[in-house]
JSON list of C-alpha atoms in Angstrom, two decimals:
[
{"chain": "A", "resi": 1066, "resn": "UNK", "atom": "CA", "xyz": [-44.11, 42.11, 188.35]},
{"chain": "A", "resi": 1067, "resn": "UNK", "atom": "CA", "xyz": [-44.49, 40.03, 185.56]},
{"chain": "A", "resi": 1068, "resn": "UNK", "atom": "CA", "xyz": [-42.36, 36.82, 185.20]},
{"chain": "A", "resi": 1069, "resn": "UNK", "atom": "CA", "xyz": [-42.80, 33.78, 183.03]},
{"chain": "A", "resi": 1070, "resn": "UNK", "atom": "CA", "xyz": [-40.83, 30.43, 183.38]},
{"chain": "A", "resi": 1071, "resn": "UNK", "atom": "CA", "xyz": [-40.32, 27.15, 181.40]},
{"chain": "A", "resi": 1072, "resn": "UNK", "atom": "CA", "xyz": [-38.06, 24.23, 181.23]},
{"chain": "A", "resi": 1073, "resn": "UNK", "atom": "CA", "xyz": [-35.84, 24.22, 178.48]},
{"chain": "A", "resi": 1074, "resn": "UNK", "atom": "CA", "xyz": [-35.96, 21.12, 176.74]},
{"chain": "A", "resi": 1075, "resn": "UNK", "atom": "CA", "xyz": [-38.51, 18.59, 176.61]},
{"chain": "A", "resi": 1076, "resn": "UNK", "atom": "CA", "xyz": [-37.95, 14.89, 174.39]},
{"chain": "A", "resi": 1077, "resn": "UNK", "atom": "CA", "xyz": [-40.73, 12.47, 173.57]},
{"chain": "A", "resi": 1078, "resn": "UNK", "atom": "CA", "xyz": [-40.95, 9.78, 171.01]},
{"chain": "A", "resi": 1079, "resn": "UNK", "atom": "CA", "xyz": [-43.33, 10.08, 168.14]},
{"chain": "A", "resi": 1080, "resn": "UNK", "atom": "CA", "xyz": [-46.86, 8.96, 169.37]},
{"chain": "A", "resi": 1081, "resn": "UNK", "atom": "CA", "xyz": [-46.23, 9.61, 173.38]},
{"chain": "A", "resi": 1082, "resn": "UNK", "atom": "CA", "xyz": [-47.88, 12.47, 174.83]},
{"chain": "A", "resi": 1083, "resn": "UNK", "atom": "CA", "xyz": [-45.94, 15.58, 175.55]},
{"chain": "A", "resi": 1084, "resn": "UNK", "atom": "CA", "xyz": [-46.12, 18.12, 178.42]},
{"chain": "A", "resi": 1085, "resn": "UNK", "atom": "CA", "xyz": [-45.28, 21.50, 178.64]},
{"chain": "A", "resi": 1086, "resn": "UNK", "atom": "CA", "xyz": [-45.13, 23.02, 181.55]},
{"chain": "A", "resi": 1087, "resn": "UNK", "atom": "CA", "xyz": [-44.86, 27.20, 182.61]},
{"chain": "A", "resi": 1088, "resn": "UNK", "atom": "CA", "xyz": [-45.17, 29.25, 185.68]},
{"chain": "A", "resi": 1089, "resn": "UNK", "atom": "CA", "xyz": [-46.40, 32.84, 185.85]},
{"chain": "A", "resi": 1090, "resn": "UNK", "atom": "CA", "xyz": [-45.91, 35.45, 188.92]},
{"chain": "A", "resi": 1091, "resn": "UNK", "atom": "CA", "xyz": [-48.29, 38.02, 188.05]},
{"chain": "A", "resi": 1092, "resn": "UNK", "atom": "CA", "xyz": [-51.59, 37.26, 189.53]},
{"chain": "A", "resi": 1093, "resn": "UNK", "atom": "CA", "xyz": [-53.65, 39.57, 187.64]},
{"chain": "A", "resi": 1094, "resn": "UNK", "atom": "CA", "xyz": [-52.71, 38.13, 184.11]},
{"chain": "A", "resi": 1095, "resn": "UNK", "atom": "CA", "xyz": [-55.98, 37.85, 182.00]},
{"chain": "A", "resi": 1096, "resn": "UNK", "atom": "CA", "xyz": [-54.93, 35.65, 179.41]},
{"chain": "A", "resi": 1097, "resn": "UNK", "atom": "CA", "xyz": [-51.92, 33.23, 179.22]},
{"chain": "A", "resi": 1098, "resn": "UNK", "atom": "CA", "xyz": [-51.13, 31.72, 176.18]},
{"chain": "A", "resi": 1099, "resn": "UNK", "atom": "CA", "xyz": [-49.20, 29.06, 174.02]},
{"chain": "A", "resi": 1100, "resn": "UNK", "atom": "CA", "xyz": [-47.25, 30.01, 171.03]},
{"chain": "A", "resi": 1101, "resn": "UNK", "atom": "CA", "xyz": [-45.08, 27.56, 168.57]},
{"chain": "A", "resi": 1102, "resn": "UNK", "atom": "CA", "xyz": [-42.39, 29.07, 166.93]},
{"chain": "A", "resi": 1103, "resn": "UNK", "atom": "CA", "xyz": [-40.45, 26.63, 164.28]},
{"chain": "A", "resi": 1104, "resn": "UNK", "atom": "CA", "xyz": [-36.91, 27.24, 162.74]},
{"chain": "A", "resi": 1105, "resn": "UNK", "atom": "CA", "xyz": [-36.47, 30.77, 161.09]},
{"chain": "A", "resi": 1106, "resn": "UNK", "atom": "CA", "xyz": [-40.59, 31.17, 161.43]},
{"chain": "A", "resi": 1107, "resn": "UNK", "atom": "CA", "xyz": [-42.14, 33.88, 163.61]},
{"chain": "A", "resi": 1108, "resn": "UNK", "atom": "CA", "xyz": [-44.58, 32.77, 165.97]},
{"chain": "A", "resi": 1109, "resn": "UNK", "atom": "CA", "xyz": [-47.82, 30.76, 165.48]},
{"chain": "A", "resi": 1110, "resn": "UNK", "atom": "CA", "xyz": [-51.02, 30.97, 168.25]},
{"chain": "A", "resi": 1111, "resn": "UNK", "atom": "CA", "xyz": [-51.46, 27.43, 169.35]},
{"chain": "A", "resi": 1112, "resn": "UNK", "atom": "CA", "xyz": [-54.44, 28.19, 172.21]},
{"chain": "A", "resi": 1113, "resn": "UNK", "atom": "CA", "xyz": [-55.41, 30.60, 174.88]},
{"chain": "A", "resi": 1114, "resn": "UNK", "atom": "CA", "xyz": [-57.10, 30.35, 177.88]},
{"chain": "A", "resi": 1115, "resn": "UNK", "atom": "CA", "xyz": [-58.96, 33.03, 180.04]},
{"chain": "A", "resi": 1116, "resn": "UNK", "atom": "CA", "xyz": [-57.49, 32.87, 183.77]},
{"chain": "A", "resi": 1117, "resn": "UNK", "atom": "CA", "xyz": [-60.85, 32.17, 184.87]},
{"chain": "A", "resi": 1118, "resn": "UNK", "atom": "CA", "xyz": [-60.84, 28.58, 182.81]},
{"chain": "A", "resi": 1119, "resn": "UNK", "atom": "CA", "xyz": [-59.46, 25.71, 184.14]},
{"chain": "A", "resi": 1120, "resn": "UNK", "atom": "CA", "xyz": [-58.83, 23.96, 181.05]},
{"chain": "A", "resi": 1121, "resn": "UNK", "atom": "CA", "xyz": [-59.53, 24.14, 177.86]},
{"chain": "A", "resi": 1122, "resn": "UNK", "atom": "CA", "xyz": [-58.90, 21.56, 174.91]},
{"chain": "A", "resi": 1123, "resn": "UNK", "atom": "CA", "xyz": [-58.97, 21.99, 171.04]},
{"chain": "A", "resi": 1124, "resn": "UNK", "atom": "CA", "xyz": [-58.51, 18.90, 168.63]},
{"chain": "A", "resi": 1125, "resn": "UNK", "atom": "CA", "xyz": [-54.86, 17.36, 170.22]},
{"chain": "A", "resi": 1126, "resn": "UNK", "atom": "CA", "xyz": [-54.33, 20.25, 172.63]},
{"chain": "A", "resi": 1127, "resn": "UNK", "atom": "CA", "xyz": [-55.58, 20.31, 176.19]},
{"chain": "A", "resi": 1128, "resn": "UNK", "atom": "CA", "xyz": [-54.61, 23.60, 178.38]},
{"chain": "A", "resi": 1129, "resn": "UNK", "atom": "CA", "xyz": [-54.35, 23.09, 181.74]},
{"chain": "A", "resi": 1130, "resn": "UNK", "atom": "CA", "xyz": [-54.54, 26.17, 184.25]},
{"chain": "A", "resi": 1131, "resn": "UNK", "atom": "CA", "xyz": [-53.73, 26.53, 188.03]},
{"chain": "A", "resi": 1132, "resn": "UNK", "atom": "CA", "xyz": [-54.37, 29.34, 189.40]},
{"chain": "A", "resi": 1133, "resn": "UNK", "atom": "CA", "xyz": [-53.23, 28.94, 192.99]},
{"chain": "A", "resi": 1134, "resn": "UNK", "atom": "CA", "xyz": [-50.10, 27.63, 191.88]},
{"chain": "A", "resi": 1135, "resn": "UNK", "atom": "CA", "xyz": [-49.60, 29.70, 188.94]},
{"chain": "A", "resi": 1136, "resn": "UNK", "atom": "CA", "xyz": [-49.01, 27.13, 187.17]},
{"chain": "A", "resi": 1137, "resn": "UNK", "atom": "CA", "xyz": [-50.42, 26.42, 183.22]},
{"chain": "A", "resi": 1138, "resn": "UNK", "atom": "CA", "xyz": [-49.63, 23.25, 181.33]},
{"chain": "A", "resi": 1139, "resn": "UNK", "atom": "CA", "xyz": [-50.04, 22.08, 177.54]},
{"chain": "A", "resi": 1140, "resn": "UNK", "atom": "CA", "xyz": [-50.60, 18.53, 176.71]},
{"chain": "A", "resi": 1141, "resn": "UNK", "atom": "CA", "xyz": [-50.13, 17.93, 173.10]},
{"chain": "A", "resi": 1142, "resn": "UNK", "atom": "CA", "xyz": [-51.70, 13.75, 172.41]},
{"chain": "A", "resi": 1143, "resn": "UNK", "atom": "CA", "xyz": [-50.31, 11.70, 169.79]},
{"chain": "A", "resi": 1144, "resn": "UNK", "atom": "CA", "xyz": [-47.15, 13.69, 169.36]},
{"chain": "A", "resi": 1145, "resn": "UNK", "atom": "CA", "xyz": [-45.91, 14.12, 165.72]},
{"chain": "A", "resi": 1146, "resn": "UNK", "atom": "CA", "xyz": [-42.41, 14.49, 164.41]},
{"chain": "A", "resi": 1147, "resn": "UNK", "atom": "CA", "xyz": [-44.20, 17.91, 163.16]},
{"chain": "A", "resi": 1148, "resn": "UNK", "atom": "CA", "xyz": [-44.80, 19.08, 166.40]},
{"chain": "A", "resi": 1149, "resn": "UNK", "atom": "CA", "xyz": [-41.01, 19.64, 167.02]},
{"chain": "A", "resi": 1150, "resn": "UNK", "atom": "CA", "xyz": [-40.23, 22.96, 167.84]},
{"chain": "A", "resi": 1151, "resn": "UNK", "atom": "CA", "xyz": [-39.75, 25.59, 170.81]},
{"chain": "A", "resi": 1152, "resn": "UNK", "atom": "CA", "xyz": [-43.37, 26.59, 172.50]},
{"chain": "A", "resi": 1153, "resn": "UNK", "atom": "CA", "xyz": [-43.74, 29.75, 174.28]},
{"chain": "A", "resi": 1154, "resn": "UNK", "atom": "CA", "xyz": [-45.77, 30.53, 177.24]},
{"chain": "A", "resi": 1155, "resn": "UNK", "atom": "CA", "xyz": [-47.00, 34.12, 177.55]},
{"chain": "A", "resi": 1156, "resn": "UNK", "atom": "CA", "xyz": [-49.16, 36.12, 179.58]},
{"chain": "A", "resi": 1157, "resn": "UNK", "atom": "CA", "xyz": [-51.00, 39.22, 178.87]},
{"chain": "A", "resi": 1158, "resn": "UNK", "atom": "CA", "xyz": [-52.65, 41.67, 181.45]},
{"chain": "A", "resi": 1159, "resn": "UNK", "atom": "CA", "xyz": [-55.86, 43.76, 180.32]},
{"chain": "A", "resi": 1160, "resn": "UNK", "atom": "CA", "xyz": [-54.50, 47.34, 181.77]},
{"chain": "A", "resi": 1161, "resn": "UNK", "atom": "CA", "xyz": [-55.75, 50.38, 180.28]},
{"chain": "A", "resi": 1162, "resn": "UNK", "atom": "CA", "xyz": [-55.22, 48.80, 176.70]},
{"chain": "A", "resi": 1163, "resn": "UNK", "atom": "CA", "xyz": [-51.61, 47.40, 177.25]},
{"chain": "A", "resi": 1164, "resn": "UNK", "atom": "CA", "xyz": [-52.30, 44.24, 176.35]},
{"chain": "A", "resi": 1165, "resn": "UNK", "atom": "CA", "xyz": [-48.81, 43.37, 175.17]},
{"chain": "A", "resi": 1166, "resn": "UNK", "atom": "CA", "xyz": [-47.23, 39.46, 176.19]},
{"chain": "A", "resi": 1167, "resn": "UNK", "atom": "CA", "xyz": [-44.44, 38.60, 178.49]},
{"chain": "A", "resi": 1168, "resn": "UNK", "atom": "CA", "xyz": [-43.15, 35.64, 176.94]},
{"chain": "A", "resi": 1169, "resn": "UNK", "atom": "CA", "xyz": [-41.23, 32.68, 178.95]},
{"chain": "A", "resi": 1170, "resn": "UNK", "atom": "CA", "xyz": [-37.87, 31.51, 177.23]},
{"chain": "A", "resi": 1171, "resn": "UNK", "atom": "CA", "xyz": [-39.35, 28.69, 175.01]},
{"chain": "A", "resi": 1172, "resn": "UNK", "atom": "CA", "xyz": [-39.36, 25.03, 175.61]},
{"chain": "A", "resi": 1173, "resn": "UNK", "atom": "CA", "xyz": [-37.50, 23.29, 172.81]},
{"chain": "A", "resi": 1174, "resn": "UNK", "atom": "CA", "xyz": [-39.43, 20.03, 172.00]},
{"chain": "A", "resi": 1175, "resn": "UNK", "atom": "CA", "xyz": [-37.77, 17.19, 170.32]},
{"chain": "A", "resi": 1176, "resn": "UNK", "atom": "CA", "xyz": [-40.08, 14.46, 168.81]},
{"chain": "A", "resi": 1177, "resn": "UNK", "atom": "CA", "xyz": [-37.82, 11.11, 168.03]},
{"chain": "A", "resi": 1178, "resn": "UNK", "atom": "CA", "xyz": [-39.47, 8.72, 165.65]},
{"chain": "B", "resi": 44, "resn": "UNK", "atom": "CA", "xyz": [-57.04, 37.05, 154.85]},
{"chain": "B", "resi": 45, "resn": "UNK", "atom": "CA", "xyz": [-52.86, 38.16, 154.66]},
{"chain": "B", "resi": 46, "resn": "UNK", "atom": "CA", "xyz": [-50.72, 38.09, 157.55]},
{"chain": "B", "resi": 47, "resn": "UNK", "atom": "CA", "xyz": [-48.55, 40.38, 159.08]},
{"chain": "B", "resi": 48, "resn": "UNK", "atom": "CA", "xyz": [-45.74, 41.20, 156.14]},
{"chain": "B", "resi": 49, "resn": "UNK", "atom": "CA", "xyz": [-42.07, 42.43, 157.25]},
{"chain": "B", "resi": 50, "resn": "UNK", "atom": "CA", "xyz": [-39.36, 43.28, 155.21]},
{"chain": "B", "resi": 51, "resn": "UNK", "atom": "CA", "xyz": [-36.23, 42.68, 154.88]},
{"chain": "B", "resi": 52, "resn": "UNK", "atom": "CA", "xyz": [-35.88, 39.37, 156.52]},
{"chain": "B", "resi": 53, "resn": "UNK", "atom": "CA", "xyz": [-32.34, 39.58, 156.92]},
{"chain": "B", "resi": 54, "resn": "UNK", "atom": "CA", "xyz": [-30.10, 42.03, 157.62]},
{"chain": "B", "resi": 55, "resn": "UNK", "atom": "CA", "xyz": [-26.43, 42.14, 158.07]},
{"chain": "B", "resi": 56, "resn": "UNK", "atom": "CA", "xyz": [-24.70, 45.94, 159.21]},
{"chain": "B", "resi": 57, "resn": "UNK", "atom": "CA", "xyz": [-22.03, 47.08, 160.69]},
{"chain": "B", "resi": 58, "resn": "UNK", "atom": "CA", "xyz": [-21.72, 48.54, 164.37]},
{"chain": "B", "resi": 59, "resn": "UNK", "atom": "CA", "xyz": [-22.67, 52.12, 164.77]},
{"chain": "B", "resi": 60, "resn": "UNK", "atom": "CA", "xyz": [-24.59, 51.87, 161.38]},
{"chain": "B", "resi": 61, "resn": "UNK", "atom": "CA", "xyz": [-28.31, 52.62, 160.80]},
{"chain": "B", "resi": 62, "resn": "UNK", "atom": "CA", "xyz": [-31.00, 50.45, 160.12]},
{"chain": "B", "resi": 63, "resn": "UNK", "atom": "CA", "xyz": [-34.93, 50.40, 159.40]},
{"chain": "B", "resi": 64, "resn": "UNK", "atom": "CA", "xyz": [-37.15, 47.77, 159.42]},
{"chain": "B", "resi": 65, "resn": "UNK", "atom": "CA", "xyz": [-40.83, 47.69, 158.01]},
{"chain": "B", "resi": 66, "resn": "UNK", "atom": "CA", "xyz": [-43.83, 46.38, 158.99]},
{"chain": "B", "resi": 67, "resn": "UNK", "atom": "CA", "xyz": [-47.65, 45.95, 157.52]},
{"chain": "B", "resi": 68, "resn": "UNK", "atom": "CA", "xyz": [-49.94, 44.75, 160.28]},
{"chain": "B", "resi": 69, "resn": "UNK", "atom": "CA", "xyz": [-53.43, 42.65, 159.04]},
{"chain": "B", "resi": 70, "resn": "UNK", "atom": "CA", "xyz": [-55.78, 45.20, 157.88]},
{"chain": "B", "resi": 71, "resn": "UNK", "atom": "CA", "xyz": [-57.85, 46.51, 160.09]},
{"chain": "B", "resi": 72, "resn": "UNK", "atom": "CA", "xyz": [-55.90, 45.69, 163.00]},
{"chain": "B", "resi": 73, "resn": "UNK", "atom": "CA", "xyz": [-55.71, 48.47, 165.20]},
{"chain": "B", "resi": 74, "resn": "UNK", "atom": "CA", "xyz": [-53.04, 47.97, 167.46]},
{"chain": "B", "resi": 75, "resn": "UNK", "atom": "CA", "xyz": [-49.41, 46.96, 166.54]},
{"chain": "B", "resi": 76, "resn": "UNK", "atom": "CA", "xyz": [-46.12, 45.63, 168.75]},
{"chain": "B", "resi": 77, "resn": "UNK", "atom": "CA", "xyz": [-42.42, 45.37, 168.07]},
{"chain": "B", "resi": 78, "resn": "UNK", "atom": "CA", "xyz": [-41.08, 42.57, 169.97]},
{"chain": "B", "resi": 79, "resn": "UNK", "atom": "CA", "xyz": [-37.17, 41.82, 170.24]},
{"chain": "B", "resi": 80, "resn": "UNK", "atom": "CA", "xyz": [-36.19, 38.33, 170.44]},
{"chain": "B", "resi": 81, "resn": "UNK", "atom": "CA", "xyz": [-32.52, 37.46, 171.50]},
{"chain": "B", "resi": 82, "resn": "UNK", "atom": "CA", "xyz": [-31.25, 33.88, 170.50]},
{"chain": "B", "resi": 83, "resn": "UNK", "atom": "CA", "xyz": [-32.19, 31.55, 173.03]},
{"chain": "B", "resi": 84, "resn": "UNK", "atom": "CA", "xyz": [-35.12, 34.07, 174.80]},
{"chain": "B", "resi": 85, "resn": "UNK", "atom": "CA", "xyz": [-38.50, 34.57, 174.30]},
{"chain": "B", "resi": 86, "resn": "UNK", "atom": "CA", "xyz": [-39.52, 37.76, 172.33]},
{"chain": "B", "resi": 87, "resn": "UNK", "atom": "CA", "xyz": [-39.79, 41.15, 174.44]},
{"chain": "B", "resi": 88, "resn": "UNK", "atom": "CA", "xyz": [-41.52, 44.07, 173.93]},
{"chain": "B", "resi": 89, "resn": "UNK", "atom": "CA", "xyz": [-40.40, 47.21, 172.30]},
{"chain": "B", "resi": 90, "resn": "UNK", "atom": "CA", "xyz": [-43.02, 49.32, 171.94]},
{"chain": "B", "resi": 91, "resn": "UNK", "atom": "CA", "xyz": [-47.03, 49.11, 171.31]},
{"chain": "B", "resi": 92, "resn": "UNK", "atom": "CA", "xyz": [-49.00, 51.13, 169.20]},
{"chain": "B", "resi": 93, "resn": "UNK", "atom": "CA", "xyz": [-52.90, 51.66, 169.39]},
{"chain": "B", "resi": 94, "resn": "UNK", "atom": "CA", "xyz": [-53.56, 53.67, 165.89]},
{"chain": "B", "resi": 95, "resn": "UNK", "atom": "CA", "xyz": [-51.11, 56.06, 165.65]},
{"chain": "B", "resi": 96, "resn": "UNK", "atom": "CA", "xyz": [-50.45, 56.47, 169.33]},
{"chain": "B", "resi": 97, "resn": "UNK", "atom": "CA", "xyz": [-48.44, 54.92, 171.39]},
{"chain": "B", "resi": 98, "resn": "UNK", "atom": "CA", "xyz": [-49.33, 53.13, 174.51]},
{"chain": "B", "resi": 99, "resn": "UNK", "atom": "CA", "xyz": [-46.30, 51.45, 176.21]},
{"chain": "B", "resi": 100, "resn": "UNK", "atom": "CA", "xyz": [-42.66, 52.16, 174.79]},
{"chain": "B", "resi": 101, "resn": "UNK", "atom": "CA", "xyz": [-41.15, 52.20, 178.43]},
{"chain": "B", "resi": 102, "resn": "UNK", "atom": "CA", "xyz": [-38.63, 49.49, 177.34]},
{"chain": "B", "resi": 103, "resn": "UNK", "atom": "CA", "xyz": [-37.42, 50.96, 174.10]},
{"chain": "B", "resi": 104, "resn": "UNK", "atom": "CA", "xyz": [-34.09, 52.30, 174.48]},
{"chain": "B", "resi": 105, "resn": "UNK", "atom": "CA", "xyz": [-34.91, 55.57, 173.43]},
{"chain": "B", "resi": 106, "resn": "UNK", "atom": "CA", "xyz": [-31.30, 56.38, 172.89]},
{"chain": "B", "resi": 107, "resn": "UNK", "atom": "CA", "xyz": [-30.84, 54.57, 169.96]},
{"chain": "B", "resi": 108, "resn": "UNK", "atom": "CA", "xyz": [-34.54, 52.82, 168.92]},
{"chain": "B", "resi": 109, "resn": "UNK", "atom": "CA", "xyz": [-37.43, 55.00, 167.37]},
{"chain": "B", "resi": 110, "resn": "UNK", "atom": "CA", "xyz": [-40.36, 54.05, 165.62]},
{"chain": "B", "resi": 111, "resn": "UNK", "atom": "CA", "xyz": [-43.38, 55.59, 164.30]},
{"chain": "B", "resi": 112, "resn": "UNK", "atom": "CA", "xyz": [-46.92, 54.28, 162.93]},
{"chain": "B", "resi": 113, "resn": "UNK", "atom": "CA", "xyz": [-47.41, 57.49, 161.37]},
{"chain": "B", "resi": 114, "resn": "UNK", "atom": "CA", "xyz": [-50.96, 56.65, 159.40]},
{"chain": "B", "resi": 115, "resn": "UNK", "atom": "CA", "xyz": [-52.08, 53.93, 161.81]},
{"chain": "B", "resi": 116, "resn": "UNK", "atom": "CA", "xyz": [-51.34, 51.65, 159.28]},
{"chain": "B", "resi": 117, "resn": "UNK", "atom": "CA", "xyz": [-47.78, 50.32, 158.29]},
{"chain": "B", "resi": 118, "resn": "UNK", "atom": "CA", "xyz": [-44.95, 51.19, 161.01]},
{"chain": "B", "resi": 119, "resn": "UNK", "atom": "CA", "xyz": [-40.72, 51.15, 160.67]},
{"chain": "B", "resi": 120, "resn": "UNK", "atom": "CA", "xyz": [-38.72, 50.67, 163.80]},
{"chain": "B", "resi": 121, "resn": "UNK", "atom": "CA", "xyz": [-35.03, 52.34, 163.33]},
{"chain": "B", "resi": 122, "resn": "UNK", "atom": "CA", "xyz": [-31.76, 51.45, 165.36]},
{"chain": "B", "resi": 123, "resn": "UNK", "atom": "CA", "xyz": [-29.22, 54.41, 165.20]},
{"chain": "B", "resi": 124, "resn": "UNK", "atom": "CA", "xyz": [-26.61, 53.45, 165.87]},
{"chain": "B", "resi": 125, "resn": "UNK", "atom": "CA", "xyz": [-26.55, 49.94, 166.36]},
{"chain": "B", "resi": 126, "resn": "UNK", "atom": "CA", "xyz": [-24.32, 47.94, 168.78]},
{"chain": "B", "resi": 127, "resn": "UNK", "atom": "CA", "xyz": [-23.50, 44.21, 168.63]},
{"chain": "B", "resi": 128, "resn": "UNK", "atom": "CA", "xyz": [-26.02, 43.25, 171.50]},
{"chain": "B", "resi": 129, "resn": "UNK", "atom": "CA", "xyz": [-28.47, 44.69, 168.84]},
{"chain": "B", "resi": 130, "resn": "UNK", "atom": "CA", "xyz": [-28.35, 41.55, 167.05]},
{"chain": "B", "resi": 131, "resn": "UNK", "atom": "CA", "xyz": [-31.55, 39.87, 167.39]},
{"chain": "B", "resi": 132, "resn": "UNK", "atom": "CA", "xyz": [-35.00, 38.78, 165.80]},
{"chain": "B", "resi": 133, "resn": "UNK", "atom": "CA", "xyz": [-37.11, 41.86, 165.41]},
{"chain": "B", "resi": 134, "resn": "UNK", "atom": "CA", "xyz": [-41.15, 40.76, 165.37]},
{"chain": "B", "resi": 135, "resn": "UNK", "atom": "CA", "xyz": [-43.83, 42.90, 164.32]},
{"chain": "B", "resi": 136, "resn": "UNK", "atom": "CA", "xyz": [-47.48, 41.99, 165.38]},
{"chain": "B", "resi": 137, "resn": "UNK", "atom": "CA", "xyz": [-50.83, 43.04, 165.15]},
{"chain": "B", "resi": 138, "resn": "UNK", "atom": "CA", "xyz": [-53.97, 42.58, 167.08]},
{"chain": "B", "resi": 139, "resn": "UNK", "atom": "CA", "xyz": [-57.72, 43.37, 166.65]},
{"chain": "B", "resi": 140, "resn": "UNK", "atom": "CA", "xyz": [-58.92, 46.30, 169.02]},
{"chain": "B", "resi": 141, "resn": "UNK", "atom": "CA", "xyz": [-61.41, 44.46, 170.79]},
{"chain": "B", "resi": 142, "resn": "UNK", "atom": "CA", "xyz": [-59.50, 40.93, 171.07]},
{"chain": "B", "resi": 143, "resn": "UNK", "atom": "CA", "xyz": [-56.41, 40.40, 172.54]},
{"chain": "B", "resi": 144, "resn": "UNK", "atom": "CA", "xyz": [-54.83, 37.75, 170.31]},
{"chain": "B", "resi": 145, "resn": "UNK", "atom": "CA", "xyz": [-52.04, 38.92, 168.55]},
{"chain": "B", "resi": 146, "resn": "UNK", "atom": "CA", "xyz": [-50.63, 37.68, 165.23]},
{"chain": "B", "resi": 147, "resn": "UNK", "atom": "CA", "xyz": [-46.88, 37.72, 164.47]},
{"chain": "B", "resi": 148, "resn": "UNK", "atom": "CA", "xyz": [-44.77, 38.45, 161.22]},
{"chain": "B", "resi": 149, "resn": "UNK", "atom": "CA", "xyz": [-41.91, 36.01, 160.39]},
{"chain": "B", "resi": 150, "resn": "UNK", "atom": "CA", "xyz": [-39.71, 38.52, 161.99]},
{"chain": "B", "resi": 151, "resn": "UNK", "atom": "CA", "xyz": [-36.22, 40.46, 160.44]},
{"chain": "B", "resi": 152, "resn": "UNK", "atom": "CA", "xyz": [-33.05, 38.87, 161.84]},
{"chain": "B", "resi": 153, "resn": "UNK", "atom": "CA", "xyz": [-30.27, 41.51, 162.42]},
{"chain": "B", "resi": 154, "resn": "UNK", "atom": "CA", "xyz": [-26.72, 40.35, 162.87]},
{"chain": "B", "resi": 155, "resn": "UNK", "atom": "CA", "xyz": [-24.96, 43.51, 164.11]},
{"chain": "B", "resi": 156, "resn": "UNK", "atom": "CA", "xyz": [-20.54, 42.91, 163.22]}
]
């Protein structure tokens, strides 16, 4: 079955790096995503990684995937107050057209000035 | 490019009443999803459409929830009758047929009293 878990809360100081962690259980996951949700807003796709990759970097964001441990992380370099939000890890499985996402419960990132 | 549009943004009803939500996906996106996000949790899939056909509605409480996408574009989600536990944000997302990337609307926040 599909299950995605995340820690609930992370607090960092402005300018530090943030690392948000996620574990998933389904070994057949094809895509793994990171979404950002600000208060009262919808979900914004930050980045995604294919399950055959180990790392993906996009400006301040670095995604690391450890398939053996089924562990995904999102590192935000030089964290800013505007990065304060809830971050969701999600997986999808390419299975006969069903590509719905299974989300974790979200990690609330608080950035202190 | 216009994003996913949803209306209304907020709705307050009493239990046992009916309510309907509307979603207009990004132009050309064949796949449309409805997710339910209860406070403090990640979104959970209710139903997935591809064009005007249902791909997955296994998690839709069919005794009270219904959804349609008659012309393969707009979609409506209805709850009849509503229960207190239906209080949540209802998110609509769409994706192109080839890519799995999903784009989310701002959501409709439903409060059932």
